[in-house]
PDB file of C-alpha atoms and ligand atoms in Angstrom:
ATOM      1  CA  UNK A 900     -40.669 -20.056 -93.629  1.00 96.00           C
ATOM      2  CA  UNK A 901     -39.345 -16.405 -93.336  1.00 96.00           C
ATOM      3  CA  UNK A 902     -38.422 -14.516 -96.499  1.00 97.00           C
ATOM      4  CA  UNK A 903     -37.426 -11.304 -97.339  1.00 97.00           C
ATOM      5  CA  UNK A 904     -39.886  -9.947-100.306  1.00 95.00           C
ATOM      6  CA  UNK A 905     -36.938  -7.604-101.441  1.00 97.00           C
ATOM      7  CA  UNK A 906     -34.277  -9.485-101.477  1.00 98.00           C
ATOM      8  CA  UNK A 907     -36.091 -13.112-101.948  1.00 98.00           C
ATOM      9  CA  UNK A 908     -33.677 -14.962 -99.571  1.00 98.00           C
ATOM     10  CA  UNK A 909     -35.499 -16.991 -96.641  1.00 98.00           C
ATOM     11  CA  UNK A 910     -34.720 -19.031 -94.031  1.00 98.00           C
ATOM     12  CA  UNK A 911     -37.162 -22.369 -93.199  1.00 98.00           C
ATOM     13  CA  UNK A 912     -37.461 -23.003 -89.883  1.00 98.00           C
ATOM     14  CA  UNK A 913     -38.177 -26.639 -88.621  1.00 98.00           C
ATOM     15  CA  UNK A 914     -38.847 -28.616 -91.734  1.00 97.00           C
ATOM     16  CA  UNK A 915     -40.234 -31.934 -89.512  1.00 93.00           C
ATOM     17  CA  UNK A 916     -41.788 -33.536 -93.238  1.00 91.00           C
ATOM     18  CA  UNK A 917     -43.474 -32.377 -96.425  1.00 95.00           C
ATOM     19  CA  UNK A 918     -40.447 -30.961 -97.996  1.00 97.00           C
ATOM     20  CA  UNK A 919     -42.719 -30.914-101.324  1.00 97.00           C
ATOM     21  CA  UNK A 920     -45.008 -28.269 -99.830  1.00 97.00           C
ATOM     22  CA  UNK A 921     -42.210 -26.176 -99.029  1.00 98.00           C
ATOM     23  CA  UNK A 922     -40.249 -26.393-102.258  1.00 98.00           C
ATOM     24  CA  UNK A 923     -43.350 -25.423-103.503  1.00 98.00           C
ATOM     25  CA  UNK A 924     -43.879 -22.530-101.430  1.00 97.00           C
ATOM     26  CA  UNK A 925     -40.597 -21.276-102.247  1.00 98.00           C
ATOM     27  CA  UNK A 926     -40.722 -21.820-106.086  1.00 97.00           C
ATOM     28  CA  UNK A 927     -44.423 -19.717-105.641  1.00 97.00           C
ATOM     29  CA  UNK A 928     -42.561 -16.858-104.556  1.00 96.00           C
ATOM     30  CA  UNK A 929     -39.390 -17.413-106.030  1.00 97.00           C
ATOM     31  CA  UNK A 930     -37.108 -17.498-102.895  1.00 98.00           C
ATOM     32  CA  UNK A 931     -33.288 -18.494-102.109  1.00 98.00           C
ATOM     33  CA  UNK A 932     -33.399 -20.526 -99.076  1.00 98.00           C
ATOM     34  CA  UNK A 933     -30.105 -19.707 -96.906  1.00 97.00           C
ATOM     35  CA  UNK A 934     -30.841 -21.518 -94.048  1.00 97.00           C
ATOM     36  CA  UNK A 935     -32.641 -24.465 -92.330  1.00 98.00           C
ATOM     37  CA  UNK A 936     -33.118 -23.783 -88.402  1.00 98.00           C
ATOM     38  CA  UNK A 937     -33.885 -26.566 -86.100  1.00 98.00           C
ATOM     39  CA  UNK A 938     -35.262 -25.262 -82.650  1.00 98.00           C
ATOM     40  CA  UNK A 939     -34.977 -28.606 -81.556  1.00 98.00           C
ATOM     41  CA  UNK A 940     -34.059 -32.000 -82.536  1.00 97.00           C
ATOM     42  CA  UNK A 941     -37.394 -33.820 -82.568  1.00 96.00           C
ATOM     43  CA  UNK A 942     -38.314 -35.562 -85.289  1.00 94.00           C
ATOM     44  CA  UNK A 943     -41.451 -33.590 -85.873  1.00 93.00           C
ATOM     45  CA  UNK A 944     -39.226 -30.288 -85.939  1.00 96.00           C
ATOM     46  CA  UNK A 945     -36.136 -32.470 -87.939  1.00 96.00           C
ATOM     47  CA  UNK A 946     -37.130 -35.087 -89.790  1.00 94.00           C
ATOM     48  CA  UNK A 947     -37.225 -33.428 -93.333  1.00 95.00           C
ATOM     49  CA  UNK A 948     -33.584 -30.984 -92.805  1.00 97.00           C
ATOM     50  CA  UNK A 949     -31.591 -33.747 -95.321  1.00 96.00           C
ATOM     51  CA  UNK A 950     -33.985 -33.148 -97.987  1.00 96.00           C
ATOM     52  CA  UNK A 951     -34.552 -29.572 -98.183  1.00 98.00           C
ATOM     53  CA  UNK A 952     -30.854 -29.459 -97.590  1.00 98.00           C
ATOM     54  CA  UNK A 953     -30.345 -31.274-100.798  1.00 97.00           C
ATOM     55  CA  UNK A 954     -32.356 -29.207-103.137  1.00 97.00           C
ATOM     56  CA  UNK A 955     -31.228 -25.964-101.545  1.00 98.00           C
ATOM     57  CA  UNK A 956     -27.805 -26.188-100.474  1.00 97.00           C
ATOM     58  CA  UNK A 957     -28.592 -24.460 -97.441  1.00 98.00           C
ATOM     59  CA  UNK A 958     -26.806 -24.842 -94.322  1.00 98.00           C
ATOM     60  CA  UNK A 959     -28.844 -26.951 -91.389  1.00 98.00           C
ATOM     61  CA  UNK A 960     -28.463 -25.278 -87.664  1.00 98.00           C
ATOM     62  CA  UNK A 961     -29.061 -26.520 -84.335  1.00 98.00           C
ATOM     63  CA  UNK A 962     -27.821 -25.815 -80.870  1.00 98.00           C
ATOM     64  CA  UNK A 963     -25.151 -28.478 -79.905  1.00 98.00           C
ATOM     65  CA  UNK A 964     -27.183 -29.618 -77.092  1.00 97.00           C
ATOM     66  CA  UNK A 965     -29.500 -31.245 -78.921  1.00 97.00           C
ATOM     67  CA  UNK A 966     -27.322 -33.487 -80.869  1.00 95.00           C
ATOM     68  CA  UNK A 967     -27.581 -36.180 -78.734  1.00 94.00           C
ATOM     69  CA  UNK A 968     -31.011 -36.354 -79.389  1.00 94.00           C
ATOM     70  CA  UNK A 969     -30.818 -35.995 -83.421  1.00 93.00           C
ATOM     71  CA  UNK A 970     -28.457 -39.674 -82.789  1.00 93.00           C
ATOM     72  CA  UNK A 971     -31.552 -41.046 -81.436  1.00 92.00           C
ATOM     73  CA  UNK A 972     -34.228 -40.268 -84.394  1.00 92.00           C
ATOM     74  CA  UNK A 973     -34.730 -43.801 -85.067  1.00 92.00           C
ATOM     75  CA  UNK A 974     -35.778 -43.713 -80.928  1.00 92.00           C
ATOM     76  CA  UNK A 975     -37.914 -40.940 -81.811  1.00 92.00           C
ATOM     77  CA  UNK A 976     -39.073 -42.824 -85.063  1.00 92.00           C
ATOM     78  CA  UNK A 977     -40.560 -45.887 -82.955  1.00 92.00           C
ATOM     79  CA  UNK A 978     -42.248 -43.176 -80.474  1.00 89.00           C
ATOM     80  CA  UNK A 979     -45.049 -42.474 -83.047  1.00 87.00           C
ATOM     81  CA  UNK A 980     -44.443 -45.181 -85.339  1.00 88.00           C
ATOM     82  CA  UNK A 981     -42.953 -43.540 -88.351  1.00 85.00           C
ATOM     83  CA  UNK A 982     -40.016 -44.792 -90.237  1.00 86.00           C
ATOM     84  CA  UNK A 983     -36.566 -43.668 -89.717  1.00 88.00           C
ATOM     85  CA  UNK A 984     -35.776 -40.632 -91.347  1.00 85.00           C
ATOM     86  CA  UNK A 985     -32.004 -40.585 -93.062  1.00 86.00           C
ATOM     87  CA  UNK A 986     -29.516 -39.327 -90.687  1.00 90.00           C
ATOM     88  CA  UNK A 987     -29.139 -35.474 -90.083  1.00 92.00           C
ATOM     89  CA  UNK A 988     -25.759 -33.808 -89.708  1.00 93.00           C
ATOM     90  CA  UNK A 989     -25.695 -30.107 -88.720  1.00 96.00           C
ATOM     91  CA  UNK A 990     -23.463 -27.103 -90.129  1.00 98.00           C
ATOM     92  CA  UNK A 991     -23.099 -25.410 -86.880  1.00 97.00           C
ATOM     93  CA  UNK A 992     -24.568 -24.724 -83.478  1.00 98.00           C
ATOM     94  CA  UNK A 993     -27.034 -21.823 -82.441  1.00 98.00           C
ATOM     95  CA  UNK A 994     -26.999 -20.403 -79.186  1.00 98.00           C
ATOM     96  CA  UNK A 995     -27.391 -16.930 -77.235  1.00 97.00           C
ATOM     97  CA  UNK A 996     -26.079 -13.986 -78.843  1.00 95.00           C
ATOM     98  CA  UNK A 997     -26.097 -15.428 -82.651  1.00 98.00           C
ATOM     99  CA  UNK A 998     -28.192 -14.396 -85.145  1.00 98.00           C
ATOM    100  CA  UNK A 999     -29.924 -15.660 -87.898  1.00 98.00           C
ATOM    101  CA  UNK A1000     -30.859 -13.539 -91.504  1.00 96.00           C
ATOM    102  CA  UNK A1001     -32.779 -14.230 -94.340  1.00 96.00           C
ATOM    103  CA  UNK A1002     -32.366 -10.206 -96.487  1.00 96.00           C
ATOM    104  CA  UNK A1003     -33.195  -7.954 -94.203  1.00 97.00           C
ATOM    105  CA  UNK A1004     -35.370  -9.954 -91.381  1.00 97.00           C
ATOM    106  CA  UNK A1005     -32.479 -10.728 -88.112  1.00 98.00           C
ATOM    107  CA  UNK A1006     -33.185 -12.823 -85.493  1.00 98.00           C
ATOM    108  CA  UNK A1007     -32.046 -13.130 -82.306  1.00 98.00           C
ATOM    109  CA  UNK A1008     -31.204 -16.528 -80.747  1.00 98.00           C
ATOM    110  CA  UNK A1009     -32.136 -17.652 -77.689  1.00 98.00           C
ATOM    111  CA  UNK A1010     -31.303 -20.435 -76.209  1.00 98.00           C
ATOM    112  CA  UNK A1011     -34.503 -21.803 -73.912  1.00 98.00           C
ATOM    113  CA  UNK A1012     -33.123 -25.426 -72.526  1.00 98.00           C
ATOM    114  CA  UNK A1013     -35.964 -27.714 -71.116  1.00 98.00           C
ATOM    115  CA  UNK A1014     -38.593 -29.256 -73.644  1.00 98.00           C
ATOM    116  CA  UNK A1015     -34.878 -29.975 -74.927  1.00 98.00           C
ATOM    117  CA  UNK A1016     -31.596 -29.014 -73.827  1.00 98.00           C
ATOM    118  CA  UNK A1017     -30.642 -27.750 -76.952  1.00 98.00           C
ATOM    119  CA  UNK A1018     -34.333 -25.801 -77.465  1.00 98.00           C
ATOM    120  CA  UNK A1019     -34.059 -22.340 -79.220  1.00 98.00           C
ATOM    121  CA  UNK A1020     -36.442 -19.769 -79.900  1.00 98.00           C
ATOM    122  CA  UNK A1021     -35.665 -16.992 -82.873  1.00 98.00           C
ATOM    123  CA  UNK A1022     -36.700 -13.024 -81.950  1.00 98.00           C
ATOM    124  CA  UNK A1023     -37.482 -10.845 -84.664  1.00 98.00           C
ATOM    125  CA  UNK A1024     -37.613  -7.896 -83.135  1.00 98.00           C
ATOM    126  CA  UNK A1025     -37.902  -5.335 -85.730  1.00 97.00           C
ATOM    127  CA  UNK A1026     -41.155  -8.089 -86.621  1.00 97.00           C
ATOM    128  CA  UNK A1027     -41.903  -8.375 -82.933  1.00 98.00           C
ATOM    129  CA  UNK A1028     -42.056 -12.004 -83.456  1.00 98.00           C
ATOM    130  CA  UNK A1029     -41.338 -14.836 -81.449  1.00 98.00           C
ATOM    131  CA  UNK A1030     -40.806 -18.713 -83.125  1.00 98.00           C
ATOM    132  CA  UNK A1031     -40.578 -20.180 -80.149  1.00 98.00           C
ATOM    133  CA  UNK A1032     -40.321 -23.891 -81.399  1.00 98.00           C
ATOM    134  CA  UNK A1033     -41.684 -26.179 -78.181  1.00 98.00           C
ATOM    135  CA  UNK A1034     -41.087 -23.915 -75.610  1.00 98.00           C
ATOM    136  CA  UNK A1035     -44.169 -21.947 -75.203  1.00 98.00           C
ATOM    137  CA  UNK A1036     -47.572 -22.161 -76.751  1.00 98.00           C
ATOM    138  CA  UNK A1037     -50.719 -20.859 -76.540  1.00 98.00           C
ATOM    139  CA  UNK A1038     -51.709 -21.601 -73.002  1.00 98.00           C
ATOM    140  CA  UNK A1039     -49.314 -23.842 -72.251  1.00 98.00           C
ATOM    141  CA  UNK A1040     -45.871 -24.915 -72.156  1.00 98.00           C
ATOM    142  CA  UNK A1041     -43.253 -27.729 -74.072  1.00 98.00           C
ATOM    143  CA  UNK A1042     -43.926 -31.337 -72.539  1.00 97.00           C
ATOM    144  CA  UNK A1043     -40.494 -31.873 -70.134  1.00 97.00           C
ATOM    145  CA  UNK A1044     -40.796 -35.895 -69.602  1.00 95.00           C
ATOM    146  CA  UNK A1045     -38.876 -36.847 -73.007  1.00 92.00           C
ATOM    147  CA  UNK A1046     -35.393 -37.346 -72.752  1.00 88.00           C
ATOM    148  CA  UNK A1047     -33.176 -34.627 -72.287  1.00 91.00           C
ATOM    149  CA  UNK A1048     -36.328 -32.472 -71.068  1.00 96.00           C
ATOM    150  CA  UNK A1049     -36.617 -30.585 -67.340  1.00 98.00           C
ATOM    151  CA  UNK A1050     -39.601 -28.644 -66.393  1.00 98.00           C
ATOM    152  CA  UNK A1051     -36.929 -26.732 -63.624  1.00 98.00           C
ATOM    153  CA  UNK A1052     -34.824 -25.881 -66.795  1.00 98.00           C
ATOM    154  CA  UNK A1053     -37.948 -24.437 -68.886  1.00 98.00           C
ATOM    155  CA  UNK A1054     -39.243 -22.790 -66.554  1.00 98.00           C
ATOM    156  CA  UNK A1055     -36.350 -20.739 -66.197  1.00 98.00           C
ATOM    157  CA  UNK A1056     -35.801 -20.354 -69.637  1.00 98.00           C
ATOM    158  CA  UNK A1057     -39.974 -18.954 -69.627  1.00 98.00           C
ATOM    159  CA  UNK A1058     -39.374 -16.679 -66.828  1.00 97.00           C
ATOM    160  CA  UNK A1059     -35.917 -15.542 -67.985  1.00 97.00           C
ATOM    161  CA  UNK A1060     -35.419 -14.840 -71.821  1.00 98.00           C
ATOM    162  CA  UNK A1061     -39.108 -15.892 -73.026  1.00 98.00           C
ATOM    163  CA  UNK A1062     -41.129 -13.461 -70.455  1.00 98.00           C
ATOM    164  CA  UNK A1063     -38.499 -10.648 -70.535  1.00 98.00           C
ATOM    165  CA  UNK A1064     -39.456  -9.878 -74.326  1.00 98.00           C
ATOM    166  CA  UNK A1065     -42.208  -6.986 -75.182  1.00 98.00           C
ATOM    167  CA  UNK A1066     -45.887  -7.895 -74.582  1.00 98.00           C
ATOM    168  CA  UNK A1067     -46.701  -7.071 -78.276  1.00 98.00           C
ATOM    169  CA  UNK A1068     -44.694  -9.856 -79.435  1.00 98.00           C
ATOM    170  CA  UNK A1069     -46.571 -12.393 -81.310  1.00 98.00           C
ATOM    171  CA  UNK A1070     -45.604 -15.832 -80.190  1.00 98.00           C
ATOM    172  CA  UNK A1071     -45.588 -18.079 -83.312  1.00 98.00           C
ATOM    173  CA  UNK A1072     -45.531 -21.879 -81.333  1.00 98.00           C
ATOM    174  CA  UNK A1073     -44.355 -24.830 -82.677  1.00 97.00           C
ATOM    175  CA  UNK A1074     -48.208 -26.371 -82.742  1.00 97.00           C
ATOM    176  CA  UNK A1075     -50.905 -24.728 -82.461  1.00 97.00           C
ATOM    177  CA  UNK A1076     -52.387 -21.118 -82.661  1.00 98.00           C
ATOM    178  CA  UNK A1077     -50.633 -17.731 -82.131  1.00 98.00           C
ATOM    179  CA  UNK A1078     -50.568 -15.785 -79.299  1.00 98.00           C
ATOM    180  CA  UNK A1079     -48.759 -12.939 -77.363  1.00 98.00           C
ATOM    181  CA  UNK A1080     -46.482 -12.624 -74.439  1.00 98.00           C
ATOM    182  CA  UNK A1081     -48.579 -10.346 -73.085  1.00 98.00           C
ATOM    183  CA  UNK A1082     -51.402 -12.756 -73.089  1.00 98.00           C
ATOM    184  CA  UNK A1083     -49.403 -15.993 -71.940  1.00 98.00           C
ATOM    185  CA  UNK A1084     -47.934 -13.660 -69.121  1.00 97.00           C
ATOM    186  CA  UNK A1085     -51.272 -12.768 -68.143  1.00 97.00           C
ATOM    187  CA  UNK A1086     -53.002 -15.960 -68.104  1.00 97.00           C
ATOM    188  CA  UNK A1087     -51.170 -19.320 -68.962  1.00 98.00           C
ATOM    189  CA  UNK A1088     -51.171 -21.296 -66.068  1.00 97.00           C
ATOM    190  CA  UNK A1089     -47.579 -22.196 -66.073  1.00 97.00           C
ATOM    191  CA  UNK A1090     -47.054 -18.907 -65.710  1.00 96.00           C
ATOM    192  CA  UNK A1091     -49.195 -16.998 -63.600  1.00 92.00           C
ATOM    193  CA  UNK A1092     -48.859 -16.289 -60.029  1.00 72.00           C
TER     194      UNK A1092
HETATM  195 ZN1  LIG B 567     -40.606 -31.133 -79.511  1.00 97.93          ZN
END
């Protein structure tokens, strides 16, 4: 969850389950969600947008790529063995050059196809912040053998949008710890050499 401490909007950002813990988090602070981003339509990332859409009102976002893949969550369901979540219907599609707000925090979307085709990743720049959903983690990179995924495709969206930003930026990954650009670019081994 992002949220402006001014303005108390916020946008939540892959709500995959526990839709209690974040209603709670944003009753603790007080907070207006406006909007539920999806970087990608996994069920992990997914599975929870219905709900928090009903008790916020706010809008649900995805890149139209992916919504192939949010017809198959009941696939995705059987993949770990969790039931069905209810069906998830999105508000509009994300890609390059849009931007998402929550008060005064902007991010940029970028469109990073190959974990997923419709993968995004949101830069805050002013933040120097990365979400970067599936696409990049801390030594290592989004799995590619899933439907819809190509290891060609994300490594072009690593060495094209992902590695062009600042080394300061924090990468915040989908699982897993932080880290930087600067860091990844220097020593993850999908990307070195
Ligand atoms: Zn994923």
């Amino acid at each position: 969850m992002v949220g402006d401490e001014q303005t108390k909007e916020a946008m939540v950002i892959d709500p995959g389950d526990d839709i209690e813990e974040v209603m709670a988090v944003v009753q603790r602070y007080g907070l207006t969600v406006k909007q539920i981003v999806v970087t990608h339509a996994h069920i992990d990332h997914v599975g929870g947008a219905m709900k928090l859409k009903r008790l916020t009102g706010a809008p649900v976002l995805l890149n139209q790529n992916d919504y192939a893949l949010l017809k198959m969550l009941d696939v995705q369901a059987s993949w770990i063995g969790m039931p069905t979540p209810e069906a998830v219907t999105i508000d509009a599609s994300l890609d390059t050059g849009d931007k998402v707000q929550a008060g005064s925090l902007v991010a940029e979307v970028l469109h990073t196809p190959g974990h997923t085709e419709g993968s995004i990743c949101l830069y805050f720049s002013a933040e120097q912040k990365l979400l970067a959903g599936d696409t990049l983690f801390a030594g290592s990179i989004g799995r590619t053998d899933l439907p819809g995924g190509s290891y060609e495709k994300i490594m072009r969206s690593l060495r094209g949008p992902v590695l062009a930003l600042p080394d300061e930026t924090v990468v915040v990954p989908g699982h897993g710890p932080l880290t930087t650009i600067g860091i990844e670019r220097e020593s993850n081994p999908f990307l070195v050499g």
